[in-house]
Amino acid sequence: MSAAPLVELRQVSKRFQRPLDLAEKMARHLGAAVSERVVHAVDRVDLSVFPREVVGLVGESGCGKSTLGRVVVGLYEPSDGAVLLRGVDRAGLDREARRRAQLHAQMIFQDPFASLNPRLKVREIVGEAPRVHRLVARRDLDPMLDDLLRRVGLDPSYKSRYPHQFSGGQRQRIGIARALAVAPEFVVCDEPVAALDVSIQAQIINLFGRLREELDLAYLFISHDLGVVEHIADRILIMYLGRIVESAPTEALFGAPNHPYTQALLAEVPRLDVRRRSFAPVKGEIPSPLDPPSGCHFHPRCPHAMERCRREAPALREIAPGRHSACHLNERG
Amino acid sequence: MSAAQPLLAVRDLHTHFFTRLGVVRAVDGVSFTVGRGEVLGLVGESGSGKTVTGFSILGLVDPPGRIAGGRILFEGVDLTRLPEARLRELRGERIAMIFQDPMMTLNPVLRIETQMVEAIRAHHPEVAAAEARRRARDGLARVGIPAAEERLAAYPHQFSGGMRQRVAIAIALLNRPALLIADEPTTALDVTIQAQILHEVRRLCAESGTALVWITHDLAVVGGLADRVAVMYAGRIVEEGPVDAVLDHPLHPYAKGLIGSVPSRNRRGAPLQQIPGMTPSPLRLPAGCSFRTRCERADGECREMPELMSVPARHLVRCFHPHLEAAS
């Protein structure tokens, strides 16, 4: 793609620390080996999203995919590394420039029950941001809201209702209208259909597809559901315990997954066309991000693990044009 | 007991909730059978009545709900007429249940050992404590919990979500029940952990000859697990049959829509089929076929409730206008 990426992450890390409490501080004072617990939620991640592109970010719970999404839209500051918006480092922007830049990146959350203020009417939920940011004149607000609600498949007369009067799928539509109200060019969707019934899920996925066409949107689509991501994404990143382990165009990834973790994930997704199967699934649990395994984080569960995997974390290397994988196996002969 | 008698036969079950706003017919005339060692997938979306059906079998429906009609024949005995004391003898012994949230099974303030030994000795007081403990340890090992001996002394909060679900499954299988009812036990788990649990449950049920009713909204899970599938909508079974027949050639417009709305490999990027509208409120179901307001095939005839009809052999559908062209 020729255009500059809308968003680019360079070696971004995000760490969370829990400060020591009083007893622990005293213990340390007396010589006990107590140190602050640090979680490397996101570990040196590179990522870029180009205009009109849908990038899928897949991983299991605790892998850091939601944290990464929040870093991308600016809800979290990265601990290390740089976030570039259309080529400009976000950290270098002044307050006003940053505010304007961030309007271009919006977020849609997983839980349509927790992400809408129950005391506000739909008119206020969707209309607040464009009003506060003075994107629309007061008299134009109502027609704009009608247009937005229609666009996401809601009846404009619902404007004066409260969130509790809607079903889960309808609430997710309200969340989408809220994100679109400031005319973003890029939306981070954090598990937006995970909480919905299958038939409602299809409606919302189709809505994402249509909005992308109509509004030239780019998405970072975060999900644990490979079927959904395969359907909607152009390119997919696979994340495991804070690191990207593989990235590839969707067809290539599903055609020939490279990383052993990707292979395990693809083999184990239940599929409609696979019946009464009996296979031996990948062993072991997802390790705690508080205490990740040494070297390659996947080595305790990996069927191909070698001595080297315990010692040394593999770098994400290009294995084919546009394809990257972080596995020592790729360096053999 | 004749050899032809199914292990479980649910006959015209009605479970209603008598609320202030009116009567909710959560389960409204459900019939199905499960044979020994058979796996039945009970599929539906939220509010379809699939969970209440499972709870009804175990007699776990609390007021304002109650079983308002029908029979649940387990090994020929009608569970709906059994006194509570007899039901308690069956629960955890001949019929067991695993829930979506394993903490429905586990007591947070007791060690795993205490809970497992109690589950054995409540039904078999003659089993010595040491023997019960040994069975508990073997039970944990069987569901793939490493260091079972040490883990017996742990409390539920010391396990991860996937491990807790394994413990709940180990407890459910302790007394080698004839029937296991599983209510979405893998929905909250990650893909690789879900695959492990599905694998274990399938293996354990096959080994012990336990019949399984797997309640879920996930059609793909059912495809990988079940012998037969029943699809529920608004308190009724709308389609039932062998797993291949139902998933490959769905007859009911709702089942067909549901299957078409799952993203699949060969239609990447194309719009998904969608079922218009949403599940109607259980207090305001349309008369006749409850799906007719969302159905493109509906006509005047659908104002009557269709019966569950056998169209091809062993494949039942509750519809006046089934997708027969697909089945031929």
XYZ file of C-alpha atoms in Angstrom:
661
model
C 0.000 0.000 0.000
C 1.369 3.378 -0.977
C -0.178 5.731 1.589
C 1.419 6.303 4.986
C -0.009 4.169 7.768
C -2.791 5.794 9.786
C -1.268 4.365 12.920
C 2.121 2.875 13.429
C 3.555 1.323 16.591
C 7.314 1.010 16.882
C 8.677 -1.338 19.526
C 5.854 -0.449 21.881
C 5.849 -1.969 25.355
C 3.335 -1.525 28.138
C 4.182 -2.578 31.665
C 1.954 -2.497 34.704
C 3.490 -2.316 38.151
C 1.926 -2.834 41.493
C 3.663 -0.657 44.057
C 4.735 -2.362 47.270
C 2.381 -2.038 50.198
C 3.585 -0.993 53.641
C 4.292 -4.506 54.946
C 6.284 -5.373 51.835
C 8.297 -2.172 52.101
C 9.136 -3.006 55.707
C 10.072 -6.544 54.747
C 12.372 -5.213 52.061
C 13.851 -2.791 54.554
C 14.689 -5.749 56.767
C 16.466 -7.455 53.893
C 13.767 -9.703 52.421
C 13.900 -10.300 48.663
C 10.687 -8.476 47.862
C 10.416 -6.600 44.589
C 7.623 -4.908 42.707
C 5.557 -7.215 40.561
C 5.717 -6.162 36.923
C 3.464 -7.449 34.162
C 4.766 -7.047 30.635
C 1.322 -6.781 29.068
C 2.731 -5.701 25.714
C 6.329 -6.502 24.829
C 8.060 -4.630 21.966
C 5.258 -4.751 19.433
C 5.447 -3.308 15.921
C 2.154 -2.721 14.174
C 0.806 -0.554 11.402
C -2.655 -0.025 10.021
C -3.069 1.526 6.578
C -6.087 3.478 5.303
C -9.098 1.242 4.595
C -7.311 -1.780 5.975
C -8.757 -4.258 8.480
C -6.097 -5.734 10.735
C -7.170 -8.615 12.963
C -5.463 -9.045 16.325
C -5.980 -12.536 17.722
C -4.985 -14.017 21.043
C -6.291 -15.771 24.124
C -7.101 -14.127 27.440
C -4.208 -12.345 29.095
C -2.156 -12.075 25.920
C -2.278 -8.265 25.980
C -4.462 -7.686 22.939
C -6.883 -5.321 24.700
C -4.012 -3.413 26.327
C -2.451 -3.011 22.901
C -5.744 -1.681 21.539
C -5.915 0.868 24.332
C -2.349 2.000 23.663
C -3.230 2.463 20.001
C -6.157 4.813 20.680
C -4.299 6.643 23.447
C -6.216 5.390 26.495
C -2.863 4.113 27.784
C 0.553 5.664 27.290
C 3.190 3.188 26.164
C 5.971 2.466 28.684
C 8.468 2.300 25.821
C 8.423 2.839 22.092
C 6.560 5.279 19.889
C 3.021 5.600 18.564
C 2.960 7.425 15.225
C -0.253 8.923 13.875
C 0.075 9.491 10.120
C 3.838 9.499 10.581
C 3.927 11.958 13.507
C 5.006 10.816 16.968
C 2.046 11.221 19.305
C 4.299 11.997 22.273
C 5.643 15.087 20.471
C 2.250 16.662 19.831
C 0.983 19.564 21.913
C -2.316 19.253 23.743
C -4.485 20.707 21.012
C -2.843 18.789 18.167
C -3.061 15.590 20.140
C -6.748 16.125 20.861
C -7.450 16.575 17.171
C -5.269 13.629 16.164
C -6.942 11.344 18.665
C -10.404 12.099 17.365
C -9.404 10.174 14.249
C -8.954 6.981 16.256
C -12.030 5.729 18.124
C -12.796 2.603 20.100
C -15.695 0.147 20.367
C -15.797 -1.999 23.485
C -16.739 -5.589 24.150
C -19.421 -5.239 26.759
C -22.400 -3.279 25.429
C -23.823 -3.223 28.948
C -20.819 -1.673 30.711
C -19.699 0.731 27.998
C -22.810 2.939 27.876
C -23.675 5.328 30.698
C -27.040 4.072 32.002
C -28.115 7.580 33.073
C -27.753 9.190 29.670
C -30.163 9.060 26.771
C -28.981 7.833 23.385
C -29.019 11.450 22.156
C -26.491 12.405 24.841
C -24.370 9.262 24.524
C -23.907 9.657 20.776
C -24.097 13.444 20.579
C -21.808 14.424 23.450
C -18.455 14.066 21.674
C -19.311 16.009 18.487
C -20.878 18.753 20.637
C -17.942 19.029 23.053
C -15.412 19.019 20.232
C -17.530 21.558 18.304
C -17.710 19.372 15.230
C -21.327 20.270 14.620
C -23.479 23.338 15.153
C -26.207 22.959 17.769
C -29.035 23.137 15.249
C -27.369 20.523 13.037
C -26.906 18.048 15.871
C -30.316 16.391 15.678
C -30.286 15.769 11.929
C -26.755 14.417 12.260
C -27.830 12.028 15.032
C -30.792 10.823 12.960
C -28.462 10.141 10.092
C -25.963 8.289 12.302
C -28.587 6.121 13.962
C -30.071 5.190 10.607
C -26.618 4.329 9.367
C -26.063 1.824 12.183
C -29.548 0.355 11.763
C -31.454 2.025 14.596
C -34.691 3.940 14.380
C -33.932 7.682 14.916
C -36.946 7.911 17.226
C -34.912 5.894 19.781
C -32.880 9.041 20.532
C -34.645 9.800 23.762
C -34.440 6.292 25.196
C -32.031 5.004 27.826
C -29.577 2.103 27.307
C -31.571 -0.331 29.467
C -34.402 -0.169 26.928
C -32.259 -1.864 24.287
C -31.082 -5.415 23.607
C -27.378 -6.320 23.502
C -27.142 -6.047 19.739
C -28.890 -2.669 19.714
C -26.593 -1.373 22.441
C -23.585 -2.416 20.409
C -25.059 -0.384 17.545
C -25.283 2.612 19.880
C -21.615 2.111 20.802
C -20.752 2.050 17.111
C -22.746 5.236 16.453
C -20.918 6.919 19.336
C -17.528 5.972 17.857
C -18.561 7.203 14.402
C -19.994 10.504 15.662
C -16.611 12.242 15.491
C -15.958 10.990 11.932
C -12.904 8.835 12.681
C -10.814 7.242 9.981
C -9.699 4.423 12.233
C -11.607 2.353 14.797
C -10.244 -0.110 17.348
C -12.905 -2.789 17.871
C -12.197 -4.727 21.069
C -14.147 -8.016 20.896
C -17.221 -6.145 19.644
C -19.304 -9.259 18.934
C -18.080 -11.605 21.677
C -21.026 -10.880 23.971
C -23.710 -11.298 21.287
C -25.823 -14.238 20.104
C -24.791 -15.864 16.821
C -27.576 -14.393 14.699
C -27.010 -10.902 16.166
C -23.263 -11.346 15.713
C -23.816 -11.774 11.975
C -25.845 -8.556 11.833
C -23.077 -6.577 13.571
C -20.267 -8.122 11.491
C -22.162 -7.224 8.332
C -22.637 -3.707 9.706
C -18.858 -3.363 10.208
C -18.323 -4.480 6.615
C -20.858 -2.001 5.244
C -19.576 0.945 7.302
C -16.049 0.270 6.127
C -17.218 0.549 2.520
C -19.381 3.620 3.099
C -17.008 5.605 5.312
C -13.588 4.353 4.136
C -12.762 3.153 7.636
C -9.780 1.160 8.826
C -10.196 -1.240 11.754
C -7.970 -2.876 14.266
C -10.270 -5.802 15.018
C -9.381 -7.503 18.305
C -10.870 -10.926 18.910
C -10.260 -14.373 20.288
C -12.577 -15.786 17.612
C -10.562 -16.847 14.585
C -13.665 -17.482 12.505
C -14.828 -13.886 12.898
C -11.373 -12.441 12.228
C -10.843 -14.667 9.195
C -14.106 -13.345 7.816
C -13.431 -9.655 8.265
C -9.634 -9.024 8.303
C -7.179 -8.391 5.461
C -4.164 -9.091 7.623
C -3.864 -10.935 10.940
C -1.522 -10.630 13.890
C -1.308 -13.492 16.385
C -0.349 -12.524 19.911
C 0.842 -14.747 22.744
C 1.759 -13.437 26.213
C 2.483 -9.876 25.153
C 4.373 -10.613 21.947
C 3.359 -10.841 18.310
C 4.322 -14.364 17.241
C 3.081 -14.251 13.665
C 1.678 -11.749 11.193
C 0.465 -12.495 7.692
C -2.227 -11.716 5.135
C -5.381 -13.623 6.116
C -5.375 -16.132 3.270
C -1.704 -16.925 3.699
C -2.088 -17.378 7.442
C -5.005 -19.758 7.158
C -3.477 -21.505 4.170
C -0.165 -22.273 5.832
C 0.225 -21.148 9.452
C 3.906 -20.943 10.351
C 4.228 -20.529 14.114
C 3.445 -23.642 16.198
C 1.044 -21.595 18.336
C -0.854 -20.393 15.261
C -0.991 -23.970 14.023
C -2.426 -25.115 17.358
C -5.008 -22.310 17.386
C -6.159 -23.044 13.844
C -6.384 -26.763 14.515
C -8.446 -26.275 17.646
C -11.051 -23.763 16.582
C -14.354 -25.624 16.447
C -15.639 -25.477 12.886
C -19.032 -26.272 11.496
C -17.575 -28.596 8.888
C -15.562 -30.700 11.335
C -17.566 -33.515 12.954
C -16.917 -35.729 15.972
C -13.235 -35.268 15.770
C -10.749 -36.815 18.073
C -7.394 -35.145 18.190
C -4.876 -34.477 20.881
C -5.093 -30.760 21.618
C -2.055 -28.675 22.545
C -1.125 -29.370 26.130
C -0.749 -27.115 29.113
C -2.261 -23.869 30.248
C -1.637 -20.312 29.256
C 1.153 -19.241 31.628
C 0.666 -16.291 33.949
C 1.875 -13.031 32.412
C 3.312 -12.230 35.848
C 5.798 -15.030 35.449
C 6.204 -15.841 31.750
C 8.430 -18.741 30.669
C 11.999 -17.941 29.644
C 13.034 -17.691 26.001
C 10.117 -18.289 23.657
C 6.978 -17.894 25.798
C 5.328 -20.798 23.999
C 8.088 -23.367 24.557
C 6.509 -25.272 27.502
C 3.482 -26.097 25.322
C 5.239 -26.420 21.981
C 5.611 -29.865 20.405
C 8.788 -28.766 18.584
C 10.572 -27.051 21.499
C 14.360 -27.334 21.486
C 16.990 -26.400 24.033
C 17.493 -23.053 22.311
C 13.814 -22.113 22.773
C 14.252 -22.185 26.545
C 17.198 -19.803 26.471
C 16.506 -17.333 23.724
C 13.392 -15.509 22.609
C 13.068 -15.750 18.809
C 12.815 -12.450 16.957
C 9.941 -11.713 14.610
C 11.524 -12.291 11.179
C 10.262 -11.985 7.666
C 9.721 -15.484 6.291
C 8.051 -14.463 3.037
C 7.037 -11.085 1.606
C 4.523 -9.581 4.047
C 4.778 -12.557 6.409
C 6.534 -12.569 9.763
C 6.967 -15.276 12.352
C 8.882 -15.532 15.605
C 10.136 -19.120 15.737
C 13.614 -20.651 15.803
C 12.429 -23.451 13.524
C 12.490 -21.035 10.590
C 16.259 -20.696 10.829
C 17.032 -24.329 10.263
C 18.243 -25.335 6.781
C -36.528 -52.438 31.666
C -36.600 -53.253 27.964
C -33.502 -52.849 25.845
C -35.276 -50.430 23.539
C -36.087 -48.016 26.351
C -34.023 -44.845 26.075
C -31.997 -43.671 29.050
C -33.796 -40.335 29.130
C -37.111 -39.528 27.522
C -38.468 -36.002 27.916
C -42.152 -35.929 26.965
C -44.029 -32.702 26.273
C -42.175 -30.807 28.995
C -43.580 -27.432 30.027
C -41.576 -25.283 32.445
C -43.217 -21.947 33.099
C -42.219 -18.928 35.177
C -45.115 -17.204 36.881
C -43.906 -13.596 37.014
C -45.729 -10.415 37.927
C -45.783 -9.442 34.265
C -47.317 -12.723 33.160
C -46.492 -16.343 32.511
C -43.196 -16.940 30.719
C -43.342 -20.255 28.894
C -39.579 -20.809 28.957
C -39.997 -24.442 27.924
C -43.208 -25.052 26.018
C -43.764 -28.621 24.933
C -40.262 -30.050 24.541
C -39.795 -33.748 23.763
C -36.576 -35.628 23.064
C -34.788 -38.829 23.972
C -31.198 -39.660 24.777
C -29.880 -43.206 24.462
C -27.158 -44.769 26.597
C -23.750 -43.383 25.686
C -25.277 -40.967 23.198
C -24.247 -37.311 22.831
C -27.091 -34.880 22.165
C -26.327 -31.256 21.364
C -29.077 -28.898 22.552
C -28.559 -25.667 20.631
C -30.209 -22.289 20.958
C -29.632 -18.595 21.503
C -30.235 -16.703 24.739
C -33.801 -17.112 25.899
C -34.496 -20.192 23.799
C -35.122 -22.316 26.907
C -32.160 -24.641 26.499
C -30.746 -24.034 29.991
C -34.170 -24.248 31.666
C -34.658 -27.606 29.917
C -31.404 -28.836 31.481
C -32.333 -27.478 34.903
C -35.785 -29.081 34.669
C -34.274 -32.536 34.183
C -32.363 -32.198 37.455
C -35.275 -30.577 39.282
C -33.291 -27.373 39.793
C -35.946 -24.876 38.678
C -36.622 -22.368 41.453
C -39.830 -20.373 42.015
C -41.424 -18.475 40.374
C -40.651 -21.204 37.879
C -42.016 -24.731 37.978
C -42.612 -27.700 35.763
C -46.181 -27.115 34.624
C -46.638 -30.263 32.603
C -45.071 -33.203 30.853
C -42.900 -36.068 31.970
C -39.161 -36.646 32.309
C -38.545 -40.380 32.192
C -35.103 -41.387 33.390
C -34.580 -45.157 33.169
C -38.358 -45.373 33.050
C -38.973 -43.347 36.245
C -40.790 -40.001 35.973
C -38.517 -37.441 37.636
C -41.254 -34.805 37.780
C -43.194 -36.939 40.275
C -40.240 -37.973 42.381
C -40.051 -36.595 45.933
C -37.124 -34.247 46.585
C -35.309 -36.837 48.727
C -35.290 -39.372 45.879
C -34.119 -36.680 43.432
C -31.211 -35.875 45.727
C -30.178 -39.510 45.636
C -30.075 -39.373 41.842
C -28.317 -36.033 41.492
C -24.540 -36.415 41.471
C -24.948 -40.184 41.382
C -26.909 -41.255 38.292
C -27.334 -37.798 36.740
C -24.700 -35.081 37.031
C -24.450 -31.546 35.736
C -21.627 -29.196 34.822
C -22.361 -25.501 34.609
C -21.013 -22.595 32.602
C -19.499 -21.202 35.789
C -17.614 -23.939 37.671
C -18.140 -21.993 40.895
C -21.780 -23.158 40.696
C -20.345 -26.582 41.565
C -17.454 -25.614 43.808
C -17.605 -24.254 47.325
C -15.033 -21.448 47.576
C -14.175 -22.062 51.242
C -13.562 -25.813 51.130
C -10.531 -27.692 49.881
C -11.032 -29.688 46.676
C -10.431 -32.895 48.644
C -13.222 -32.160 51.114
C -15.669 -31.462 48.310
C -14.765 -34.522 46.285
C -14.788 -36.924 49.222
C -18.161 -35.548 50.267
C -19.548 -36.070 46.762
C -18.562 -39.742 46.970
C -19.587 -40.473 50.554
C -22.899 -38.649 50.333
C -23.993 -41.383 47.937
C -21.788 -44.222 49.158
C -21.354 -43.947 52.940
C -19.824 -47.420 52.947
C -16.740 -46.153 51.117
C -13.881 -45.592 53.579
C -12.358 -42.113 53.744
C -8.999 -43.295 52.441
C -10.632 -45.057 49.500
C -12.757 -41.967 48.719
C -9.625 -39.867 48.760
C -7.912 -42.241 46.351
C -10.893 -42.051 43.983
C -10.854 -38.270 44.222
C -7.169 -38.171 43.312
C -7.687 -40.518 40.360
C -10.631 -38.387 39.273
C -8.450 -35.276 39.136
C -5.726 -37.120 37.249
C -8.284 -38.403 34.728
C -9.369 -34.892 33.734
C -5.738 -33.913 33.147
C -4.851 -32.042 36.317
C -1.112 -32.339 36.921
C 0.140 -33.199 40.429
C -3.310 -34.436 41.456
C -2.093 -35.562 44.875
C -0.936 -32.057 45.822
C -3.851 -30.299 44.139
C -6.328 -32.135 46.368
C -5.285 -29.805 49.189
C -5.887 -26.626 47.150
C -8.861 -24.268 47.296
C -10.862 -23.378 44.170
C -9.384 -19.859 43.933
C -5.939 -21.372 43.487
C -6.979 -22.829 40.121
C -7.284 -21.072 36.776
C -10.687 -20.927 35.058
C -9.910 -23.894 32.819
C -8.589 -25.958 35.738
C -11.655 -25.123 37.846
C -13.871 -26.406 35.062
C -11.799 -29.604 35.007
C -12.332 -30.019 38.755
C -16.088 -29.522 38.296
C -16.052 -32.171 35.563
C -14.041 -34.522 37.767
C -16.649 -34.110 40.521
C -19.517 -34.669 38.086
C -17.952 -37.913 36.859
C -16.877 -39.219 40.301
C -19.801 -41.584 40.685
C -19.822 -42.600 37.018
C -23.258 -41.149 36.223
C -25.365 -42.599 33.428
C -26.241 -39.090 32.234
C -24.227 -35.883 32.234
C -25.846 -32.540 31.466
C -23.362 -29.869 30.436
C -24.587 -26.275 30.264
C -22.129 -24.263 28.125
C -19.123 -25.400 30.192
C -16.538 -24.152 27.696
C -18.110 -20.844 26.684
C -15.973 -18.774 29.042
C -12.731 -20.584 28.162
C -10.007 -19.862 25.634
C -9.798 -21.790 22.387
C -6.894 -24.064 23.320
C -8.358 -24.761 26.770
C -11.820 -25.390 25.278
C -10.283 -27.911 22.884
C -8.663 -29.736 25.798
C -11.916 -29.897 27.781
C -13.987 -31.061 24.798
C -11.412 -33.745 24.139
C -11.433 -34.932 27.771
C -15.213 -34.950 28.171
C -15.700 -36.873 24.965
C -13.066 -39.435 25.953
C -14.396 -39.832 29.512
C -17.997 -40.256 28.392
C -16.965 -42.832 25.814
C -14.938 -44.750 28.421
C -17.663 -44.863 31.041
C -20.625 -45.107 28.682
C -22.079 -41.870 30.054
C -24.725 -40.201 27.922
C -24.211 -36.486 27.402
C -26.587 -33.587 26.821
C -24.410 -30.677 25.725
C -26.259 -27.354 25.941
C -24.675 -24.577 23.895
C -25.164 -21.647 21.563
C -22.100 -22.701 19.574
C -23.011 -24.793 16.545
C -19.376 -25.485 15.718
C -18.757 -27.078 19.125
C -21.804 -29.288 18.624
C -20.528 -30.366 15.221
C -17.311 -31.596 16.773
C -18.975 -33.392 19.663
C -22.545 -34.554 19.178
C -24.238 -37.541 17.553
C -27.600 -35.776 17.337
C -28.639 -32.114 17.493
C -31.832 -30.441 18.666
C -32.279 -26.736 17.825
C -34.485 -24.721 20.188
C -36.267 -21.445 19.522
C -38.561 -19.618 21.945
C -39.120 -22.620 24.223
C -39.657 -25.265 21.545
C -37.528 -27.666 19.580
C -37.816 -26.548 15.955
C -35.500 -29.114 14.418
C -33.884 -32.339 15.504
C -31.819 -34.982 13.790
C -28.418 -36.593 13.244
C -25.632 -34.003 13.433
C -24.635 -34.258 9.769
C -28.212 -33.960 8.539
C -29.000 -30.898 10.669
C -25.767 -29.003 10.082
C -25.398 -29.818 6.370
C -29.065 -29.741 5.347
C -30.996 -27.693 7.884
C -34.732 -27.780 7.190
C -36.127 -25.114 9.503
C -35.656 -21.515 8.308
C -34.344 -20.549 11.759
C -31.787 -23.373 11.877
C -30.755 -22.581 8.325
C -30.354 -18.897 9.188
C -28.388 -19.697 12.331
C -25.979 -21.964 10.474
C -25.611 -19.442 7.645
C -24.744 -16.678 10.093
C -21.597 -18.446 11.335
C -18.538 -17.121 9.479
C -17.071 -19.951 7.451
C -14.015 -20.421 5.334
C -15.579 -20.532 1.879
C -17.520 -17.281 2.095
C -14.783 -15.002 3.397
C -15.543 -11.295 3.154
C -19.029 -11.819 1.670
C -21.879 -10.538 3.855
C -23.052 -13.161 6.324
C -26.606 -14.423 6.110
C -28.536 -12.724 8.819
C -31.796 -13.436 10.538
C -33.767 -10.190 10.591
C -34.977 -8.766 13.894
C -34.402 -10.367 17.257
C -35.829 -13.056 19.483
C -39.268 -11.832 20.561
C -39.964 -11.210 24.240
C -41.164 -14.444 25.856
C -44.140 -12.496 27.203
C -45.252 -11.442 23.724
C -44.660 -14.405 21.451
C -46.588 -14.303 18.185
C -49.457 -16.783 17.943
C -48.701 -19.867 15.899
C -45.104 -20.422 14.852
C -42.997 -18.124 17.073
C -40.469 -17.595 14.288
C -42.960 -16.407 11.689
C -42.418 -12.674 12.308
C -38.752 -13.073 11.332
C -39.256 -15.698 8.636
C -39.194 -15.007 4.905
C -41.214 -18.143 4.170
C -44.049 -17.367 6.577
C -47.615 -17.119 5.275
C -51.145 -17.384 6.651
C -50.734 -21.051 7.448
C -48.028 -20.201 10.003
C -50.622 -18.594 12.302
C -51.177 -22.154 13.440
C -48.457 -23.878 15.450
C -46.854 -26.551 13.255
C -46.196 -29.966 14.780
C -42.725 -31.484 14.888
C -42.872 -33.605 11.733
C -40.562 -36.305 10.511
C -39.672 -35.252 6.986
C -36.863 -37.489 5.864
C -36.330 -40.425 8.213
C -35.054 -39.468 11.704
C -34.967 -35.770 10.832
C -37.700 -33.764 12.558
C -38.767 -30.214 11.779
C -41.458 -27.923 13.150
C -42.353 -25.951 10.034
C -44.998 -25.811 7.314
C -42.459 -24.681 4.713
C -39.193 -26.495 5.439
C -36.156 -26.221 3.175
C -36.764 -29.615 1.613
C -34.902 -28.746 -1.577
C -31.664 -28.786 0.438
C -32.255 -32.243 1.858
C -32.837 -34.090 -1.381
